[in-house]
Amino acid sequence: MYPSENHDLDRALELAQTRTRNRAVRRRRMFAYGTGALTTAAAAAVIITAVAGQAQRQAAIEGAAQRPIEGIQPYTVPSPQAGATTGDKQEAAGNYHARAETACTTYAAPVEESLALHALEHGAVLLTYHPNLPEKELRQLEDIAASYPSVLLSPTPGQSEPVTATAWNVRLEVQDAEDERIEPFIIKYSQNPQAPEPGATCTGAATG
């Protein structure tokens, strides 16, 4: 075989090897792009499903708030008078309240009754729980309280039921934080017109 023929053969082999390597690189890139696209599509599907599920859940809660809520306990509340307090914390669906205002937020210690009553007068909802409530349920209550602007959450030693939701004139006692009536109660009675001053501030400086 002549030298030129050897050179041509070497060149052909080199080109064939280069094409093979290039095809392999392209296949790897296409696989990576395809995998990435599938991963992105799967992640988007999960997000869309989660958002749709949350929207359906919220719609169900708001629908429940439009209907009578089982277990509601009504109160007859005397006209509020700032400066004095009577009764115990569990009877905080009215009565006299403090002049100071407290913020609608989550508290690690019990909120003074007179402060809680002032918040209720402004249309807030007070969520209280027994200090022995399981940690998981406490986290659930904290999530609920953080989802609504007019909710105070605090522990209450001696409370007869594990969880109590109180608004002006009404109260709901439940056995656990997973009770499906809690959020409809908040929606139904938060800023309810039956409160003396619905819509007033719930951002006071006083803290329990």
C-alpha positions as a printed Julia matrix, in Angstrom:
208×3 Matrix{Float64}:
   0.0    0.0    0.0
   1.24   3.43  -0.96
   1.97   6.08   1.68
  -0.86   8.3    0.42
  -3.29   5.42   0.78
  -2.14   4.9    4.4
  -2.64   8.57   5.07
  -6.14   8.53   3.6
  -7.04   5.48   5.69
  -5.76   7.12   8.88
  -7.67  10.26   8.06
 -10.88   8.28   7.47
 -10.46   6.44  10.76
  -9.85   9.69  12.58
 -12.97  11.27  11.05
 -15.04   8.22  11.94
 -13.85   8.33  15.55
 -14.57  12.07  15.74
 -18.1   11.59  14.39
 -18.69   8.77  16.88
 -17.53  10.95  19.76
 -19.67  13.85  18.57
 -22.75  11.66  18.28
 -22.16  10.38  21.81
 -21.84  13.94  23.13
 -25.06  14.95  21.36
 -26.89  11.95  22.78
 -25.71  12.81  26.3
 -26.8   16.42  25.87
 -30.18  15.42  24.5
 -30.66  13.01  27.4
 -29.68  15.71  29.89
 -32.01  18.24  28.29
 -34.82  15.71  28.17
 -34.3   14.69  31.79
 -34.16  18.31  32.87
 -37.36  19.1   30.98
 -39.11  16.13  32.54
 -37.9   17.14  35.99
 -39.09  20.72  35.48
 -42.44  19.54  34.16
 -42.86  17.16  37.08
 -42.0   19.9   39.59
 -44.46  22.27  37.92
 -47.17  19.61  38.06
 -46.57  19.1   41.78
 -46.79  22.86  42.43
 -49.96  23.23  40.36
 -51.55  20.28  42.14
 -50.62  21.68  45.56
 -51.97  25.14  44.72
 -55.19  23.68  43.34
 -55.59  21.51  46.43
 -55.04  24.48  48.74
 -57.55  26.56  46.78
 -60.15  23.79  47.05
 -59.51  23.47  50.79
 -59.87  27.23  51.35
 -63.07  27.28  49.31
 -64.45  24.48  51.48
 -63.53  26.39  54.66
 -65.18  29.57  53.43
 -68.25  27.6   52.4
 -68.48  26.08  55.88
 -68.26  29.58  57.37
 -71.43  30.52  55.52
 -73.38  27.74  57.22
 -74.31  27.29  60.89
 -71.35  25.93  62.88
 -72.19  23.08  65.22
 -71.23  23.58  68.85
 -71.32  27.38  68.96
 -72.1   28.68  72.46
 -73.77  32.11  72.5
 -73.22  34.75  75.19
 -75.15  37.76  76.38
 -72.49  40.44  76.77
 -72.85  43.57  78.93
 -71.77  46.91  77.53
 -67.95  47.19  77.63
 -66.34  49.53  80.12
 -62.6   50.19  80.03
 -60.52  49.88  83.17
 -61.95  46.87  85.01
 -62.08  43.13  84.46
 -64.3   40.4   85.83
 -64.64  36.68  85.35
 -61.95  34.31  84.17
 -60.13  34.08  80.85
 -62.47  31.43  79.49
 -65.41  33.8   79.82
 -63.71  36.33  77.57
 -66.62  36.68  75.17
 -67.47  40.13  76.49
 -67.36  41.78  79.91
 -65.09  44.68  80.92
 -61.71  45.21  79.3
 -58.45  47.1   79.72
 -57.82  50.49  78.18
 -54.63  49.22  76.55
 -54.65  47.32  73.28
 -52.79  44.12  72.51
 -51.6   42.81  69.16
 -53.19  39.98  67.23
 -50.32  37.51  67.18
 -49.07  34.3   68.83
 -48.12  34.4   72.52
 -46.09  31.87  74.49
 -47.74  32.92  77.77
 -51.39  33.53  78.64
 -52.81  36.86  77.48
 -54.31  38.92  80.3
 -58.07  38.61  80.12
 -58.75  42.35  80.05
 -56.38  42.77  77.1
 -57.94  39.85  75.25
 -61.4   41.36  75.78
 -60.27  44.62  74.21
 -59.09  42.73  71.15
 -62.42  40.87  70.97
 -64.22  44.21  71.1
 -62.3   45.14  67.95
 -63.51  42.04  66.14
 -60.59  39.71  66.87
 -60.81  35.98  67.54
 -58.98  34.52  70.53
 -57.64  30.98  70.15
 -56.61  29.42  73.44
 -55.25  25.96  74.18
 -54.4   23.83  77.16
 -50.63  23.95  77.89
 -50.5   20.15  77.61
 -51.62  20.25  73.98
 -49.32  18.02  71.85
 -46.56  19.87  70.0
 -47.91  18.83  66.59
 -51.31  20.33  67.38
 -49.72  23.52  68.69
 -47.87  23.91  65.39
 -51.2   23.51  63.6
 -52.77  26.25  65.69
 -49.79  28.51  65.04
 -50.2   27.97  61.3
 -53.89  28.78  61.53
 -53.29  31.93  63.6
 -50.62  33.12  61.17
 -53.06  32.73  58.26
 -55.56  35.28  59.58
 -54.8   38.9   60.6
 -57.26  39.18  63.49
 -56.35  36.17  65.65
 -54.62  35.97  69.02
 -53.23  32.6   70.07
 -52.18  31.82  73.63
 -52.09  29.01  76.21
 -54.64  29.0   79.02
 -53.95  26.84  82.1
 -57.07  25.27  83.55
 -59.03  25.48  80.32
 -61.76  22.82  80.33
 -61.29  21.77  76.69
 -58.04  21.34  74.72
 -58.81  24.18  72.27
 -61.25  27.09  72.51
 -62.09  29.74  69.91
 -63.71  32.89  71.28
 -65.17  35.94  69.56
 -67.48  38.67  70.81
 -70.66  36.94  72.07
 -69.7   33.44  70.88
 -67.38  30.59  71.79
 -66.49  27.19  70.33
 -64.8   24.41  72.31
 -63.13  21.53  70.45
 -61.11  18.47  71.34
 -58.08  19.01  69.08
 -56.41  21.41  66.66
 -57.5   19.35  63.65
 -61.17  20.11  64.23
 -62.55  21.39  60.92
 -64.74  23.99  62.63
 -61.88  26.2   63.85
 -61.12  28.05  60.63
 -64.77  28.5   59.6
 -65.33  30.01  63.07
 -62.47  32.46  62.5
 -63.8   33.48  59.08
 -67.38  33.76  60.31
 -66.7   35.81  63.45
 -63.51  37.72  62.72
 -64.51  41.38  62.22
 -68.13  40.33  62.77
 -70.51  43.31  62.98
 -71.79  42.07  66.34
 -68.52  43.23  67.96
 -68.74  46.8   69.32
 -65.83  48.1   67.22
 -65.21  45.72  64.28
 -62.28  46.78  62.12
 -60.5   48.7   64.88
 -56.78  48.11  65.33
 -55.35  44.86  66.64
 -51.73  46.0   66.71
 -51.39  47.4   70.21
 -48.17  47.51  72.2
 -49.48  45.64  75.25
 -48.34  42.02  75.36
 -50.3   39.61  77.51
